[in-house]
């Protein structure tokens, strides 16, 4: 109880979250972190397990989640700010999906995509921009390939105060955003360590928000650090506890990226045969959190958790819920 109001327990299982909050043909937004950063990759694996298809994906930055969804043939359209995997090469699953005509990719920049999310979160009719204005990101539209220069992607407008011309960006309001956070309480209040990218804007723009959390903490942690609660429970619909949920990417303060698996995963997604083998082992090969962690391996997890950013977690450790406590909270919903 807080002020006489009973706050809801929003903890649900991964399987339940995907079944309840995703559907074929939806506009789905994810993570919005760096190609090696904190994205809700475990949630994407479960979407593949449950056979989601015809997705319209909003992706500030390509990650292994988008790479996997594309390799699975689950994505019809993408609006994206960056489509590579940096040192790990171009995203092979995404490449195959675009080259074989299954997926249409509409290209924006790492500024214009977050501006569109900001516009959605603020309920603006449009967002003015000088980024991408006067470039092929404005004039070329994959959604309207026969139109050049495109007039509907980033239309030109006039500043009523100065008379200067600029571009107008349409707002984004995804059906569902699934956002990885370092820690959350059962009510959906969340703290993110490390690079935030546009997770803040994404949480305000989406119609529904699901958090994937590495850790569940007591609400006292959120009250101790209210200025760090960038995603408040009022905008969150569900919380999924899934440790190592970003693997093979990294979660600042908890574990580093698994570079060996990053290269391996991208190599496997290059072909349909490789994807099927990867799916058999790393998507369909577990049912519980315990089985998932066993699949990664105790030795590998210990190595990844030996991170130089571990000290960032020191102020929060006393509030971390154990697996047994989380199980009780799940049963008591």
C-alpha atoms as one frame of an Amber mdcrd trajectory, in Angstrom:
protein
   0.000   0.000   0.000   1.161   3.514  -0.824  -1.055   6.373   0.270  -3.966
   3.977   0.641  -3.657   2.742  -2.963  -2.760  -0.852  -3.745  -0.221  -0.855
  -6.571  -0.528  -3.728  -9.075   1.990  -6.542  -9.311   2.925  -6.537 -13.016
   5.288  -9.527 -12.994   4.433 -12.117 -15.644   6.298 -14.947 -17.348   8.088
 -14.506 -20.657   5.736 -16.931 -22.406   2.679 -15.132 -21.055   4.033 -11.707
 -22.009   4.624 -12.698 -25.640   1.253 -14.442 -25.890  -0.612 -11.485 -24.365
   1.191  -8.455 -25.759   2.284  -9.471 -29.269   0.379 -10.526 -32.365   0.897
 -11.016 -36.082   0.969  -7.798 -38.086   1.621  -5.509 -35.133   3.949  -2.500
 -35.017   6.634  -3.732 -32.640   9.428  -1.602 -31.169  12.377  -2.995 -29.251
  15.213  -2.013 -26.988  16.693   0.906 -28.844  20.254   0.262 -27.718  23.630
  -0.137 -29.420  24.348  -3.268 -31.532  26.211  -4.650 -28.487  24.014  -2.988
 -25.861  20.961  -3.661 -23.747  18.176  -4.915 -25.982  15.315  -7.281 -25.116
  16.823 -10.187 -27.057  15.330 -12.956 -24.902  11.881 -11.550 -25.662  12.668
 -11.685 -29.382  13.690 -15.343 -29.057  10.313 -16.108 -27.481   8.513 -14.267
 -30.286  10.257 -16.564 -32.754   9.309 -19.594 -30.606   5.659 -18.529 -30.718
   5.765 -17.989 -34.474   5.042 -14.275 -34.751   4.979 -12.990 -38.344   4.223
  -9.980 -40.569   5.745  -7.609 -38.015   6.306  -3.905 -38.669   9.428  -3.270
 -36.584  10.657   0.047 -35.220  14.361  -0.213 -34.463  16.476   2.741 -33.437
  19.529   0.531 -33.877  19.929  -2.973 -35.253  20.677  -5.674 -32.687  20.768
  -9.458 -32.711  17.042  -9.409 -31.907  16.171  -7.745 -35.209  18.729  -9.957
 -36.958  17.012 -13.070 -35.569  13.463 -11.888 -36.286  14.425 -11.156 -39.892
  16.179 -14.505 -40.289  12.979 -16.143 -39.023  10.978 -14.425 -41.783   8.888
 -12.643 -39.147   9.369  -9.065 -40.393   7.532  -7.411 -43.276   8.653  -3.815
 -42.682  11.410  -2.063 -40.750  11.907   1.602 -39.925  15.442   1.902 -38.623
  18.170   4.321 -37.626  21.175   2.010 -38.098  21.180  -1.461 -39.664  24.675
  -2.841 -39.014  26.285  -4.868 -36.218  29.496  -2.829 -36.241  32.583  -5.031
 -35.688  30.494  -8.209 -36.016  29.695  -7.451 -39.642  26.499  -6.557 -41.419
  23.438  -8.245 -39.918  23.131 -11.337 -42.095  19.592 -12.260 -41.137  18.410
  -8.754 -41.951  20.415  -8.749 -45.180  18.815 -11.995 -46.374  15.311 -10.756
 -45.555  15.792  -7.527 -47.516  17.627  -9.093 -50.460  15.023 -11.830 -50.952
  12.207  -9.286 -50.921  10.539 -10.506 -47.725  11.320  -7.322 -45.789  11.134
  -3.651 -46.783  13.597  -1.427 -44.938  12.900   2.289 -44.553  16.087   4.097
 -43.584  16.293   6.963 -41.111  19.159   8.272 -38.980  20.055   7.777 -35.319
  18.631  11.250 -34.705  15.497  11.289 -36.839  14.240   7.936 -35.511  14.371
   9.045 -31.826  12.816  12.390 -32.815   9.866  10.466 -34.258   9.531   8.537
 -30.989   9.705  11.809 -29.058   6.947  13.205 -31.259   4.846  10.121 -30.573
   5.406  10.379 -26.837   4.526  14.087 -26.840   1.479  13.614 -29.097   2.875
  16.106 -31.604   1.350  16.102 -35.104   4.894  16.149 -36.527   8.460  16.972
 -35.528  10.579  19.536 -37.434  14.054  18.391 -38.409  17.163  19.565 -40.178
  18.728  16.098 -39.806  18.426  14.080 -43.048  16.891  17.157 -44.703  18.194
  17.523 -48.253  19.599  13.988 -48.426  18.502  10.672 -49.919  17.103   9.737
 -46.519  14.504  12.397 -47.290  14.172  11.802 -51.028  14.285   7.986 -51.131
  11.476   5.924 -49.618  11.492   2.135 -49.590   7.778   2.258 -48.818   7.239
   4.321 -52.016  10.055   3.101 -54.309   8.667   4.587 -57.521   8.481   8.095
 -56.113  11.632  10.194 -56.474  12.099  12.565 -54.904   9.760  11.240 -52.204
   7.381  13.873 -50.873   5.665  11.985 -48.058   8.583  10.572 -46.063  10.103
  13.825 -44.747   8.019  16.556 -46.403   9.331  20.091 -46.558   7.765  22.707
 -44.288   8.382  26.378 -43.567   9.290  27.729 -40.144   6.517  30.292 -39.423
   8.901  32.394 -37.332  11.886  32.713 -39.665  10.655  31.525 -43.065  13.420
  28.927 -43.105  12.572  25.568 -44.730  13.151  22.250 -42.982  11.756  18.733
 -42.915   8.808  17.285 -41.014   8.962  13.866 -39.375   5.858  11.793 -38.714
   5.373  10.622 -35.095   5.813   6.989 -34.139   3.355   5.249 -31.808   4.206
   1.534 -31.785   1.546  -0.926 -30.664   3.988  -2.438 -28.181   7.515  -1.602
 -27.056   9.601  -4.200 -25.241  12.426  -2.517 -23.384  15.301  -4.132 -21.524
  16.164  -2.526 -18.182  18.844  -3.306 -15.640  16.402  -3.489 -12.741  12.690
  -3.081 -12.161  10.309  -3.439  -9.269   7.088  -5.422  -9.538   5.108  -2.249
 -10.286   7.125  -1.388 -13.413   9.419   1.330 -12.085  12.788   0.845 -13.764
  16.414   1.954 -13.676  18.738   1.576 -16.673  22.517   1.596 -16.348  24.744
   2.401 -19.291  23.787   3.735 -22.680  20.109   4.665 -22.674  19.685   5.578
 -26.319  15.964   6.227 -26.923  14.492   3.835 -24.372  13.070   6.816 -22.482
  11.243   8.172 -25.550  10.168   4.677 -26.571   8.497   4.094 -23.213   6.361
   7.207 -23.739   5.562   6.673 -27.411   4.280   3.083 -27.340   0.665   2.176
 -26.652   1.789  -0.755 -24.492   5.131  -1.207 -22.698   6.676  -4.458 -21.502
   9.910  -4.401 -19.505  12.457  -7.217 -19.652  14.558  -6.935 -16.489  17.832
  -8.569 -15.510  16.984  -7.958 -11.862  13.882  -7.442  -9.749  14.425  -5.084
  -6.823  12.385  -3.861  -3.904  10.462  -0.637  -4.496  12.583   0.926  -1.737
  15.409   0.997  -4.297  13.315   3.201  -6.584  12.417   5.502  -3.704  16.088
   5.818  -2.771  17.054   6.861  -6.323  13.919   8.534  -7.754  15.962  10.663
 -10.152  17.229   7.486 -11.856  13.774   6.033 -12.485  13.626   7.011 -16.139
  10.734   4.637 -16.804   7.979   4.926 -14.150   5.461   2.203 -13.507   2.569
   4.365 -14.702   3.603   3.820 -18.344   4.389   0.084 -17.965   1.949  -2.768
 -18.569   4.062  -5.795 -17.660   7.432  -6.786 -16.196   9.317  -9.935 -17.227
  12.190 -11.195 -15.088  14.826 -12.767 -17.324  18.473 -12.734 -16.147  21.077
 -12.583 -18.929  18.206 -11.483 -21.155  20.468  -9.356 -23.348  22.884 -12.205
 -24.151  24.938 -12.334 -26.351  24.989  -8.566 -25.967  25.896  -6.711 -22.773
  24.061  -5.268 -19.796  26.150  -2.547 -18.165  27.042  -3.313 -14.552  26.090
  -6.978 -14.880  27.768  -8.719 -17.826  29.836  -8.035 -20.934  28.948  -8.995
 -24.500  29.797 -12.525 -25.601  31.933 -11.679 -28.603  32.425 -15.318 -29.606
  28.670 -15.904 -29.768  28.031 -12.557 -31.473  30.215 -13.643 -34.407  28.812
 -17.195 -34.326  25.171 -16.060 -34.268  25.609 -13.680 -37.195  27.438 -16.398
 -39.163  24.612 -18.892 -38.546  21.908 -16.424 -39.601  23.582 -15.969 -42.982
  21.819 -19.022 -44.447  18.429 -20.667 -43.952  20.149 -23.903 -42.911  22.297
 -22.069 -40.385  19.251 -20.273 -38.988  17.342 -23.543 -38.538  20.281 -25.048
 -36.647  20.627 -21.936 -34.482  16.895 -21.926 -33.769  16.925 -25.592 -32.779
  19.588 -25.006 -30.136  19.287 -21.396 -28.973  15.585 -20.646 -29.470  13.759
 -23.953 -29.061  16.376 -25.545 -26.803  15.014 -24.312 -23.455  11.734 -23.704
 -21.649  12.735 -22.164 -18.324  15.174 -19.531 -17.106  17.288 -22.295 -15.556
  17.507 -24.174 -18.854  18.334 -20.937 -20.668  21.222 -20.217 -18.296  22.455
 -23.814 -18.627  22.474 -23.338 -22.401  24.786 -20.329 -22.077  26.947 -22.257
 -19.629  28.100 -21.635 -16.070  31.710 -20.998 -17.099  30.724 -18.559 -19.847
  28.355 -16.660 -17.530  31.052 -16.338 -14.864  33.452 -14.953 -17.467  30.922
 -12.427 -18.793  29.969 -11.290 -15.286  33.608 -10.536 -14.500  33.046  -7.075
 -15.945  34.878  -3.845 -15.175  31.490  -2.111 -14.838  30.347  -4.330 -11.912
  30.986  -1.541  -9.374  28.091   0.418 -10.881  25.714  -2.022  -9.197  27.123
  -1.460  -5.693  24.503   1.111  -4.555  21.602  -1.214  -5.436  22.694  -4.678
  -4.299  20.866  -4.749  -0.952  17.488  -4.406  -2.694  17.905  -7.240  -5.250
  15.244  -9.954  -4.960  16.338 -13.588  -4.962  14.898 -16.127  -7.384  12.917
 -17.623  -4.493  11.421 -14.243  -3.599  10.551 -13.580  -7.251   8.835 -16.963
  -7.489   6.699 -16.069  -4.460   5.826 -12.701  -6.020   4.775 -14.455  -9.237
   2.573 -16.871  -7.317   1.031 -14.057  -5.299  -0.176 -11.971  -8.232
